[in-house]
Coordinates of C-alpha atoms in Angstrom, one line a residue:
M1 CA 120.1 118.5 97.8
N2 CA 118.2 121.3 96.0
T3 CA 117.5 119.5 92.8
I4 CA 116.8 115.9 91.6
D5 CA 118.1 114.9 88.2
A6 CA 116.7 112.0 86.0
K7 CA 119.4 109.5 87.2
T8 CA 118.5 110.3 90.9
L9 CA 114.8 110.0 90.1
Q10 CA 115.3 106.6 88.5
R11 CA 117.1 105.4 91.6
A12 CA 114.5 106.8 93.9
F13 CA 111.6 105.2 92.0
L14 CA 113.2 101.8 91.9
A15 CA 114.0 102.0 95.7
G16 CA 110.4 102.9 96.3
A17 CA 109.2 99.9 94.3
K18 CA 111.5 97.5 96.0
S19 CA 110.5 98.9 99.4
L20 CA 106.8 98.2 98.7
E21 CA 107.7 94.7 97.3
A22 CA 109.6 93.9 100.5
K23 CA 106.6 94.8 102.7
K24 CA 103.7 93.5 100.5
E25 CA 102.7 90.6 102.8
W26 CA 102.7 92.9 105.9
I27 CA 100.4 95.3 104.0
N28 CA 98.1 92.4 103.0
E29 CA 97.8 91.7 106.7
L30 CA 96.3 95.2 107.2
N31 CA 93.3 94.3 105.1
V32 CA 90.2 94.7 107.2
F33 CA 88.6 91.4 106.1
P34 CA 90.8 88.4 107.2
V35 CA 90.1 86.4 104.0
P36 CA 92.8 84.3 102.4
D37 CA 93.4 86.5 99.4
G38 CA 96.4 88.4 98.2
D39 CA 95.0 91.9 98.2
T40 CA 96.2 95.4 98.7
G41 CA 99.9 94.7 99.2
T42 CA 100.0 92.3 96.3
N43 CA 98.0 94.5 93.9
M44 CA 100.0 97.6 94.6
T45 CA 103.3 95.7 94.3
M46 CA 102.3 94.2 91.0
T47 CA 101.2 97.6 89.8
I48 CA 104.5 99.4 90.7
M49 CA 106.7 96.5 89.6
S50 CA 105.1 96.7 86.1
A51 CA 106.4 100.3 86.0
A52 CA 109.7 99.4 87.7
R53 CA 110.6 96.9 85.0
E54 CA 110.3 99.6 82.4
V55 CA 112.2 102.2 84.5
A56 CA 115.0 99.7 85.2
A57 CA 115.5 99.0 81.5
I58 CA 116.3 102.7 80.7
E59 CA 120.0 103.1 80.2
E60 CA 120.1 106.8 79.6
P61 CA 117.3 108.3 81.8
T62 CA 115.6 111.6 81.1
M63 CA 112.6 113.1 82.8
E64 CA 110.6 112.4 79.6
N65 CA 111.4 108.7 79.2
L66 CA 111.1 108.1 83.0
A67 CA 107.7 109.8 83.1
K68 CA 106.6 107.7 80.1
A69 CA 107.8 104.4 81.7
I70 CA 106.3 105.1 85.1
S71 CA 102.9 106.2 83.8
S72 CA 102.5 103.6 81.0
G73 CA 103.9 100.8 83.0
S74 CA 101.8 101.4 86.1
L75 CA 98.7 102.2 84.0
R76 CA 98.8 98.9 82.2
G77 CA 99.9 96.8 85.2
A78 CA 97.3 98.3 87.6
R79 CA 95.5 95.7 89.6
G80 CA 92.7 96.2 92.2
N81 CA 91.4 99.5 93.4
S82 CA 94.5 100.3 95.3
G83 CA 96.7 99.6 92.3
V84 CA 94.6 101.7 89.9
I85 CA 94.7 104.6 92.4
L86 CA 98.5 104.3 92.7
S87 CA 98.8 104.3 88.9
Q88 CA 96.7 107.4 88.7
L89 CA 98.9 109.1 91.4
F90 CA 101.9 108.3 89.2
R91 CA 100.1 109.5 86.1
G92 CA 99.4 112.9 87.6
F93 CA 102.9 113.2 89.1
T94 CA 104.6 112.4 85.8
K95 CA 102.6 114.8 83.8
E96 CA 104.0 117.6 85.9
I97 CA 107.7 116.5 85.5
K98 CA 108.0 115.1 82.0
S99 CA 109.1 118.3 80.3
L100 CA 111.7 119.3 82.9
E101 CA 115.4 118.6 83.3
T102 CA 115.6 118.7 87.1
I103 CA 113.1 118.7 89.9
T104 CA 112.9 121.2 92.8
T105 CA 110.7 121.4 95.9
T106 CA 108.3 123.6 94.0
T107 CA 108.1 121.0 91.2
L108 CA 107.4 118.3 93.8
A109 CA 104.7 120.3 95.4
N110 CA 103.0 120.9 92.1
A111 CA 103.4 117.2 91.1
F112 CA 101.9 116.0 94.4
V113 CA 98.9 118.2 93.9
R114 CA 98.4 117.1 90.3
A115 CA 98.8 113.5 91.4
T116 CA 96.1 113.8 94.0
E117 CA 93.7 115.6 91.7
T118 CA 94.2 112.9 89.0
A119 CA 93.6 110.1 91.5
Y120 CA 90.5 111.6 93.0
K121 CA 89.0 112.1 89.5
A122 CA 89.5 108.4 88.7
V123 CA 87.3 107.3 91.6
M124 CA 83.6 107.9 91.2
K125 CA 82.9 108.1 94.9
P126 CA 86.1 109.0 96.8
K127 CA 86.1 107.8 100.4
E128 CA 88.1 109.5 103.1
G129 CA 90.3 107.4 105.4
T130 CA 91.9 105.7 102.4
I131 CA 95.0 106.0 100.2
L132 CA 93.4 109.1 98.7
T133 CA 93.3 110.9 102.0
V134 CA 97.0 110.1 102.7
A135 CA 98.0 111.3 99.3
K136 CA 96.0 114.6 99.7
G137 CA 97.5 115.1 103.2
M138 CA 101.0 114.9 101.8
A139 CA 100.1 117.2 98.8
D140 CA 98.7 119.8 101.2
K141 CA 101.9 119.6 103.3
A142 CA 104.1 119.9 100.2
V143 CA 102.4 123.1 99.2
E144 CA 102.9 124.5 102.7
L145 CA 106.6 123.6 102.8
V146 CA 107.5 125.3 99.5
T147 CA 108.0 128.6 101.2
E148 CA 110.0 127.0 104.0
T149 CA 112.8 125.0 102.4
E150 CA 114.5 124.4 99.1
D151 CA 116.2 121.3 100.4
V152 CA 114.6 118.3 98.7
I153 CA 115.7 115.9 101.5
E154 CA 114.3 118.1 104.3
F155 CA 111.1 118.6 102.2
A156 CA 110.6 114.9 101.6
Q157 CA 111.2 114.0 105.3
K158 CA 108.6 116.5 106.5
V159 CA 106.1 115.4 103.8
I160 CA 106.5 111.8 104.8
A161 CA 106.2 112.6 108.5
H162 CA 102.9 114.3 107.8
G163 CA 101.8 111.4 105.6
D164 CA 102.4 109.0 108.5
H165 CA 100.4 111.3 110.8
V166 CA 97.4 111.3 108.3
L167 CA 97.7 107.5 108.0
S168 CA 97.5 107.2 111.7
Q169 CA 94.2 109.1 111.7
T170 CA 92.5 106.9 109.1
P171 CA 90.9 104.7 111.8
E172 CA 89.2 107.8 113.0
M173 CA 87.7 108.4 109.6
L174 CA 86.6 104.9 108.9
P175 CA 85.0 103.1 111.9
I176 CA 85.6 99.7 110.3
L177 CA 89.4 100.3 110.5
K178 CA 89.2 101.4 114.1
Q179 CA 87.2 98.3 115.0
A180 CA 89.7 96.0 113.3
G181 CA 92.6 97.9 114.9
V182 CA 94.4 98.7 111.6
V183 CA 95.3 101.7 109.5
D184 CA 94.3 101.8 105.8
S185 CA 96.3 99.3 103.9
G186 CA 96.4 101.3 100.7
G187 CA 97.7 104.4 102.6
Q188 CA 100.3 102.2 104.3
G189 CA 101.5 100.9 100.9
L190 CA 101.8 104.5 99.6
M191 CA 103.9 105.5 102.6
Q192 CA 106.1 102.4 102.0
V193 CA 106.8 103.7 98.5
M194 CA 107.5 107.2 99.7
K195 CA 110.0 106.0 102.4
G196 CA 111.7 103.8 99.8
C197 CA 112.0 106.8 97.5
L198 CA 113.6 108.8 100.3
D199 CA 116.1 106.1 100.9
G200 CA 116.9 106.2 97.2
L201 CA 117.5 110.0 97.4
L202 CA 119.7 109.6 100.4
G203 CA 121.8 107.0 98.5
K204 CA 121.2 104.2 101.0
E205 CA 122.4 100.8 100.0
T206 CA 119.4 99.2 98.4
D207 CA 119.0 96.2 96.0
L208 CA 117.6 97.9 92.9
H209 CA 117.6 94.8 90.7
V210 CA 114.3 94.2 89.0
E211 CA 113.6 91.0 87.2
P212 CA 112.4 91.5 83.6
K213 CA 108.9 90.4 82.9
A214 CA 108.6 86.9 81.6
E215 CA 107.5 87.0 77.9
A216 CA 104.7 84.6 78.6
A217 CA 103.2 83.9 82.0
P218 CA 102.9 80.1 82.4
S219 CA 99.5 78.7 83.1
R220 CA 98.9 75.6 85.3
T221 CA 99.9 73.4 82.3
G222 CA 103.2 75.3 81.8
E223 CA 102.1 76.8 78.5
N224 CA 100.6 80.2 77.6
A225 CA 96.9 79.9 76.8
E226 CA 97.3 81.6 73.5
Q227 CA 100.2 79.2 72.5
R228 CA 98.0 76.3 73.5
A229 CA 95.2 77.4 71.3
V230 CA 97.5 78.1 68.4
L231 CA 99.4 74.8 68.7
E232 CA 96.2 72.8 68.8
E233 CA 95.9 73.6 65.1
A234 CA 97.6 71.0 63.0
D235 CA 97.9 73.4 60.0
I236 CA 99.5 76.6 61.1
K237 CA 98.9 79.2 58.4
F238 CA 101.3 81.8 59.7
G239 CA 104.4 80.4 61.3
Y240 CA 106.0 83.2 63.3
C241 CA 104.6 84.8 66.4
T242 CA 106.1 88.3 66.2
E243 CA 106.0 90.8 69.0
F244 CA 107.6 94.2 69.6
I245 CA 107.1 97.7 70.9
I246 CA 107.4 100.8 68.7
N247 CA 108.8 103.9 70.4
V248 CA 107.1 106.4 68.2
E249 CA 109.1 109.3 66.9
K250 CA 107.2 110.0 63.6
E251 CA 103.6 111.0 63.2
Y252 CA 101.3 108.2 64.4
G253 CA 97.6 109.2 64.7
D254 CA 94.4 107.3 64.1
R255 CA 94.9 107.3 60.3
Q256 CA 98.4 105.9 60.6
E257 CA 97.3 103.2 63.0
R258 CA 94.4 102.1 60.8
E259 CA 96.8 101.9 57.8
F260 CA 99.4 100.0 59.9
K261 CA 96.7 97.5 61.0
T262 CA 95.5 97.1 57.4
Y263 CA 99.1 96.3 56.4
L264 CA 99.6 93.8 59.1
E265 CA 96.3 92.1 58.1
S266 CA 97.7 91.7 54.6
I267 CA 100.7 89.7 55.8
G268 CA 99.3 87.8 58.8
D269 CA 96.6 87.3 61.4
S270 CA 96.1 87.4 65.3
I271 CA 96.9 91.1 65.2
V272 CA 97.0 93.2 68.3
V273 CA 98.0 96.8 68.2
V274 CA 97.7 98.7 71.5
S275 CA 98.7 102.4 71.6
D276 CA 99.6 104.4 74.7
D277 CA 101.0 107.9 74.1
D278 CA 104.2 107.3 72.2
V279 CA 104.4 103.6 72.8
V280 CA 102.7 101.0 70.5
K281 CA 102.7 97.3 71.4
V282 CA 102.4 95.1 68.4
H283 CA 101.6 91.3 68.1
V284 CA 101.1 89.5 64.8
H285 CA 101.4 86.0 63.4
T286 CA 103.1 86.1 60.0
N287 CA 105.3 84.1 57.6
D288 CA 107.7 87.1 57.2
P289 CA 108.4 88.9 60.4
G290 CA 110.8 91.2 58.6
L291 CA 108.0 92.9 56.7
A292 CA 106.2 93.7 59.9
I293 CA 109.4 95.0 61.5
Q294 CA 110.3 97.1 58.4
K295 CA 106.9 98.8 58.4
A296 CA 107.1 99.5 62.1
L297 CA 110.5 101.1 61.8
T298 CA 108.9 103.8 59.7
F299 CA 107.3 105.1 62.9
G300 CA 110.3 104.8 65.2
P301 CA 112.8 102.5 66.8
L302 CA 111.8 99.1 68.2
S303 CA 112.3 97.4 71.5
R304 CA 111.2 94.2 73.3
M305 CA 111.4 92.2 70.0
K306 CA 110.4 88.6 70.2
I307 CA 109.9 86.1 67.3
D308 CA 108.8 82.5 68.0
N309 CA 108.7 79.7 65.3
M310 CA 105.2 78.3 66.0
R311 CA 105.6 75.3 63.6
E312 CA 108.7 74.2 65.5
E313 CA 106.9 74.5 68.8
H314 CA 104.0 72.5 67.3
E315 CA 106.4 69.7 66.4
E316 CA 107.9 69.7 69.8
R317 CA 104.4 69.6 71.3
L318 CA 103.4 66.5 69.2
I319 CA 106.2 64.4 70.6
K320 CA 105.5 65.3 74.3
D321 CA 104.9 62.3 76.5
S322 CA 101.1 61.4 76.7
E323 CA 101.5 60.4 80.3
R324 CA 102.5 63.9 81.3
K325 CA 99.6 65.3 79.4
A326 CA 97.2 63.0 81.3
R327 CA 98.8 64.1 84.6
E328 CA 98.2 67.7 83.6
Q329 CA 94.6 67.1 82.8
K330 CA 94.0 65.3 86.1
A331 CA 95.5 68.3 87.9
L332 CA 93.3 70.7 86.0
E333 CA 90.2 68.7 86.9
A334 CA 91.3 68.7 90.5
V335 CA 91.7 72.5 90.9
G336 CA 89.4 73.8 88.1
D337 CA 90.9 75.8 85.3
P338 CA 88.9 78.8 83.9
E339 CA 91.3 79.0 81.0
A340 CA 90.0 75.7 79.8
A341 CA 86.7 77.5 79.2
L342 CA 88.2 80.5 77.6
S343 CA 87.3 81.6 74.2
Q344 CA 90.8 82.5 73.0
G345 CA 89.7 85.1 70.5
D346 CA 87.7 85.1 67.3
E347 CA 89.9 87.0 64.9
Q348 CA 88.7 84.8 62.1
Q349 CA 85.0 85.4 62.9
P350 CA 83.2 88.3 61.3
R351 CA 82.7 91.5 63.3
K352 CA 79.5 91.4 65.4
E353 CA 77.4 94.0 67.1
Y354 CA 78.1 93.1 70.7
G355 CA 80.2 90.8 72.9
F356 CA 80.8 90.0 76.5
I357 CA 83.9 89.7 78.7
A358 CA 83.6 88.3 82.2
V359 CA 86.0 87.8 85.0
S360 CA 85.5 84.2 86.3
I361 CA 86.9 81.8 88.9
G362 CA 86.7 78.0 88.5
R363 CA 85.9 75.6 85.7
G364 CA 82.2 75.4 86.6
F365 CA 81.7 79.2 86.5
G366 CA 83.6 79.3 83.2
E367 CA 81.2 76.8 81.7
I368 CA 78.2 78.7 83.0
F369 CA 79.4 82.0 81.5
Q370 CA 80.1 80.4 78.2
G371 CA 76.7 78.8 78.2
I372 CA 74.9 82.2 78.6
G373 CA 77.0 83.9 75.9
A374 CA 80.3 85.2 77.3
D375 CA 82.8 85.5 74.5
Y376 CA 86.0 85.7 76.6
L377 CA 86.7 84.9 80.2
I378 CA 89.5 86.4 82.3
E379 CA 90.8 84.2 85.0
G380 CA 90.8 86.2 88.2
G381 CA 88.2 87.3 90.8
Q382 CA 88.9 87.7 94.4
T383 CA 92.1 85.6 94.6
M384 CA 93.8 87.4 91.8
N385 CA 92.7 90.7 90.4
P386 CA 93.4 91.0 86.7
S387 CA 95.3 94.1 85.5
T388 CA 94.3 96.8 83.1
E389 CA 96.4 95.2 80.5
D390 CA 94.7 91.8 81.0
M391 CA 91.4 93.7 80.3
L392 CA 92.9 95.4 77.2
N393 CA 94.1 92.0 75.8
A394 CA 90.6 90.6 76.3
I395 CA 89.1 93.5 74.5
D396 CA 91.4 92.9 71.6
K397 CA 90.3 89.3 71.4
V398 CA 86.5 90.0 71.1
N399 CA 85.6 91.1 67.6
A400 CA 82.6 93.2 68.4
D401 CA 81.5 96.9 68.0
T402 CA 80.2 97.1 71.6
I403 CA 81.8 95.0 74.4
Y404 CA 80.2 94.6 77.8
I405 CA 82.7 93.9 80.7
L406 CA 81.5 92.2 83.8
P407 CA 84.2 92.6 86.5
N408 CA 82.3 90.5 89.0
N409 CA 84.3 91.9 91.9
S410 CA 84.2 95.4 93.4
N411 CA 88.0 95.4 93.5
I412 CA 88.2 95.0 89.7
I413 CA 85.8 97.6 88.5
L414 CA 88.3 100.5 88.5
A415 CA 90.8 98.4 86.4
A416 CA 88.0 97.6 83.9
E417 CA 87.0 101.3 83.7
Q418 CA 90.7 102.2 83.1
A419 CA 90.9 99.7 80.3
A420 CA 87.7 101.1 78.8
S421 CA 89.2 104.5 78.7
L422 CA 92.3 103.2 76.8
A423 CA 90.5 101.0 74.3
E424 CA 90.1 102.2 70.7
D425 CA 87.8 101.3 67.9
K426 CA 85.3 99.6 70.2
N427 CA 82.6 100.9 72.5
I428 CA 83.4 99.5 75.9
V429 CA 80.6 99.3 78.5
V430 CA 81.6 98.4 82.1
V431 CA 78.7 96.9 83.9
P432 CA 79.8 97.2 87.6
S433 CA 79.0 93.7 88.8
K434 CA 80.5 93.2 92.3
T435 CA 80.0 89.4 92.5
V436 CA 80.0 86.5 90.1
P437 CA 76.2 85.8 90.7
Q438 CA 75.6 89.4 89.8
G439 CA 77.6 89.0 86.6
I440 CA 75.6 85.9 85.6
T441 CA 72.3 87.8 86.2
G442 CA 73.6 90.7 84.2
I443 CA 74.3 88.7 81.0
I444 CA 71.1 86.8 81.3
N445 CA 69.1 90.0 81.3
F446 CA 70.8 91.5 78.3
V447 CA 68.3 92.5 75.6
P448 CA 69.8 92.9 72.0
D449 CA 67.2 95.5 70.9
L450 CA 68.2 98.0 73.6
S451 CA 71.0 100.5 73.3
P452 CA 74.2 100.0 75.2
Q453 CA 73.3 102.5 77.8
E454 CA 69.8 101.1 78.2
N455 CA 71.2 97.6 78.5
K456 CA 73.7 98.8 81.2
E457 CA 70.9 100.3 83.2
A458 CA 68.6 97.3 82.8
M459 CA 71.4 94.9 83.8
M460 CA 72.4 96.9 86.8
A461 CA 68.7 97.1 87.9
E462 CA 68.4 93.3 87.8
M463 CA 71.8 92.8 89.5
G464 CA 70.6 95.0 92.3
R465 CA 68.0 92.4 93.1
V466 CA 70.7 89.7 93.7
K467 CA 72.1 89.1 97.2
T468 CA 75.4 87.3 97.4
G469 CA 76.9 85.3 100.2
Q470 CA 80.4 83.9 100.3
I471 CA 81.7 81.2 102.7
T472 CA 85.4 81.1 103.4
Y473 CA 87.8 80.8 106.3
A474 CA 89.6 83.5 108.4
V475 CA 93.4 83.8 108.2
R476 CA 93.9 85.8 111.4
D477 CA 92.3 87.1 114.5
T478 CA 90.3 90.3 114.3
V479 CA 87.1 92.1 115.3
I480 CA 84.7 93.3 112.5
D481 CA 81.1 94.5 112.9
D482 CA 81.3 93.6 116.6
K483 CA 82.0 90.0 115.6
E484 CA 85.1 88.4 117.2
I485 CA 86.9 86.3 114.6
H486 CA 89.8 83.8 115.1
A487 CA 92.1 82.3 112.6
G488 CA 90.5 79.2 111.1
D489 CA 86.9 80.3 111.8
I490 CA 84.4 80.0 109.0
M491 CA 82.9 83.3 107.8
G492 CA 79.7 84.1 105.9
I493 CA 80.3 87.3 104.0
G494 CA 77.4 89.3 102.5
D495 CA 77.2 92.2 100.2
A496 CA 77.7 94.7 103.0
G497 CA 80.0 92.8 105.4
I498 CA 80.3 89.7 107.5
L499 CA 77.0 88.2 108.3
C500 CA 78.0 85.3 110.6
V501 CA 81.0 83.4 112.0
G502 CA 81.1 79.8 112.9
K503 CA 83.1 76.5 113.1
S504 CA 81.2 74.4 110.6
V505 CA 81.1 75.2 106.8
M506 CA 77.6 73.9 106.3
D507 CA 76.1 75.5 109.5
T508 CA 77.8 78.8 108.7
A509 CA 76.4 78.6 105.1
L510 CA 72.9 78.0 106.4
D511 CA 73.2 80.9 108.9
T512 CA 74.4 83.1 106.0
L513 CA 71.3 82.2 104.0
K514 CA 69.1 82.9 107.0
A515 CA 70.4 86.5 107.0
M516 CA 69.8 86.8 103.2
V517 CA 66.4 85.1 102.6
D518 CA 63.3 87.1 103.3
E519 CA 59.6 86.9 102.4
E520 CA 60.1 88.2 98.9
S521 CA 62.9 85.6 98.0
E522 CA 62.0 83.2 95.2
L523 CA 65.3 81.7 94.1
I524 CA 68.4 80.4 95.9
T525 CA 71.4 79.4 93.8
I526 CA 74.3 77.5 95.4
Y527 CA 77.8 77.3 93.7
Y528 CA 80.1 74.9 95.5
G529 CA 83.8 75.2 95.3
V530 CA 86.7 72.9 94.6
D531 CA 87.1 71.9 98.2
I532 CA 83.5 70.6 98.5
E533 CA 82.7 67.0 97.5
D534 CA 79.6 66.4 95.4
E535 CA 78.0 64.4 98.1
T536 CA 78.5 67.1 100.7
A537 CA 77.0 69.7 98.3
E538 CA 74.0 67.5 97.8
K539 CA 73.5 67.2 101.5
F540 CA 73.7 71.0 101.8
L541 CA 71.1 71.3 99.0
E542 CA 68.7 69.0 100.9
R543 CA 69.0 71.1 104.1
V544 CA 68.4 74.4 102.1
E545 CA 65.3 72.9 100.4
E546 CA 64.0 71.7 103.8
A547 CA 64.6 75.1 105.4
W548 CA 63.1 77.2 102.6
P549 CA 60.4 75.1 100.8
Q550 CA 58.8 78.2 99.4
C551 CA 62.0 78.9 97.3
E552 CA 63.3 77.3 94.2
V553 CA 66.8 76.0 94.9
E554 CA 69.5 75.3 92.3
L555 CA 72.9 73.7 92.8
H556 CA 75.9 74.1 90.5
G557 CA 79.6 73.1 90.7
G558 CA 81.5 76.5 90.5
G559 CA 84.9 75.0 91.0
Q560 CA 86.1 78.1 92.7
P561 CA 89.1 78.0 95.1
I562 CA 89.2 79.5 98.6
Y563 CA 85.4 80.0 98.8
Y564 CA 83.6 76.9 99.9
Y565 CA 80.2 78.2 98.7
L566 CA 79.1 81.2 96.7
M567 CA 75.3 81.6 97.1
S568 CA 72.8 84.0 95.6
V569 CA 69.3 84.9 96.6
E570 CA 66.8 86.6 94.3

C-alpha cells in the first residue's frame, strides 16, 4: 500500500479510537499514583471518542472534512493533560493532510513532525519520559524511514516498533515510573491508538461502530442542569430550545458573527454561538426556530439540528410524582451535588467587568465557592476532568469582560488554557490553581482595582503559600517514593507526592498534617468528604487543635467523593 485515501484514513482513525477505548482501564492501571480515579486512559478515550463520533458521521469522507472532524472533535472533547496533548497531536497532524487527496509515507513523516511540534508548543514545561517523548521518537523514526520505503504498511509497522521501544525507555527518563514499575500511561495510550490505526489499514475485522453523543448528558436527577433551571420558571418567555451546527461555506468573520448574534438576540435569549474554523455551534431559546434556521442557512448547510418544546417539558415536569422528587433530593444530599450550587448563567444580567469560573467537587465546596464570589462552577476535579468544551460552555454563561478560571487541579490546567485560546469577545485569565484550597485562596485574594495580569500574579503568589494534603485509599499495590503501598491502604498525598501511608483514616490524616505544618504555619483548614460523618470530623478537629494549639483550625463539610479529607495549611 503506497497511498492512503480518505475512506481508508476514516477506517484507520476509527479503529485507533476503538482500540484505545478497549484498553482504557488497563491504561488507567498504569497511572503512577494508585488513587481511585479514572485518569489517563479515561481522559484519552473521551478525547478521541469525541472526534470519532464526528468522523463516523461523515458519509462521504475527504481529507478536508476528516481533518476538520478529527481536529475540532478532539480539541473540544479534550480532557486532562493527556487528552489535551493527544488533541494537539491530532491538530498538528491534520493541518498537514487537510489539503491533500491521498497520503504517502512522506506525508506521514511530515504530519508526525508537525503533530509533535504542535503538542510540544502546547505544554509550557514539556517533560521527557511522557507521551511527548513517545510521539517525538516516532516522528524522528518516520523522517528516517522516508528514504527507505514507500510502503505505508511497512513504514507504519517500523514506526510503531520504534514507538514501543521509546515507551519501554520512559522509566529510565522518569525515576518515579521506574520505582512504580510502569511505563508512561499517556505514551501507552498513544501506542494503543497507533496499533489500532495499523489494524484499520490492514483491514482487520474490527467493530468500528461509534455511539452518537447523547444530546444532553443526564445529571444525577436524570435531567440536564440547564433544562432544570429553565423548567423551574413558571413563565417561559421563549418556548423552543433550538440547537444546530452551521457548516460554514460563505464568508463568516468577526463582523458576520456579531451581526448573527445581534439577530438571535432580537428573536430569543440564552444565546450561545461558538466558532471553530468552519464549524459554528448555535444554541438559542426562541418562539420561532424557523427564523434562526433561515438566518443560519445564509452561511452554509446545517447539521445536528435539535428543537425541544420547553413549555411541553415544563407541563410534564409539573405532573411528576412528588415522592420521586423527594427521593432524588435525598440522594443528592447523600452524595453531594455541585450542580445544585451552580449559577446556570446570567444572560439576563448586565455585562460586568469581571467574573469567576471554578472547578469544584461536592456540595460543600460549591457553597464555599459561591459564597466567595464564583459565578459558575464546573463539576469535576480529580474524579472527572472537565473537557475543553465544558470550559467554553462555562465561559459563555458568565457575562463578564474578564473571566478568571480556577482549574483547581493540575490535570485540568491545559484544558482551561486551550479553552481560553478558543474563547472570543472575552478576556480569559487562567489562574493555574492545582488544588481546591488553592482556588479558594486565589479568589479570596482577588483585588478589583488591579489589572487582570496583576491579579493573576497576586493570586498565584498567595496560592503558593498554601500547602494541600489529600487523604484517600489505594486501589492497587505499588511502590512510590520508597513507600510500599498495598490495595486498601490509606494514603496522605501532598503537593509533591505521597507523604505517608497507613491503615487508619484519622491517623494517616494526622501524619499528613505533621509533614505539612511547620513553625510558620498559622491556619489549618479541614474539608471532610461525603464518606465522613459529622461526629467523626468533629473528633478529628479536636485532635488537630490539641496537636497544634498555636494554629487556628477551621472545619468545613466539603462533600467531596473519594477523598476522605482535603486539608490546607497556610
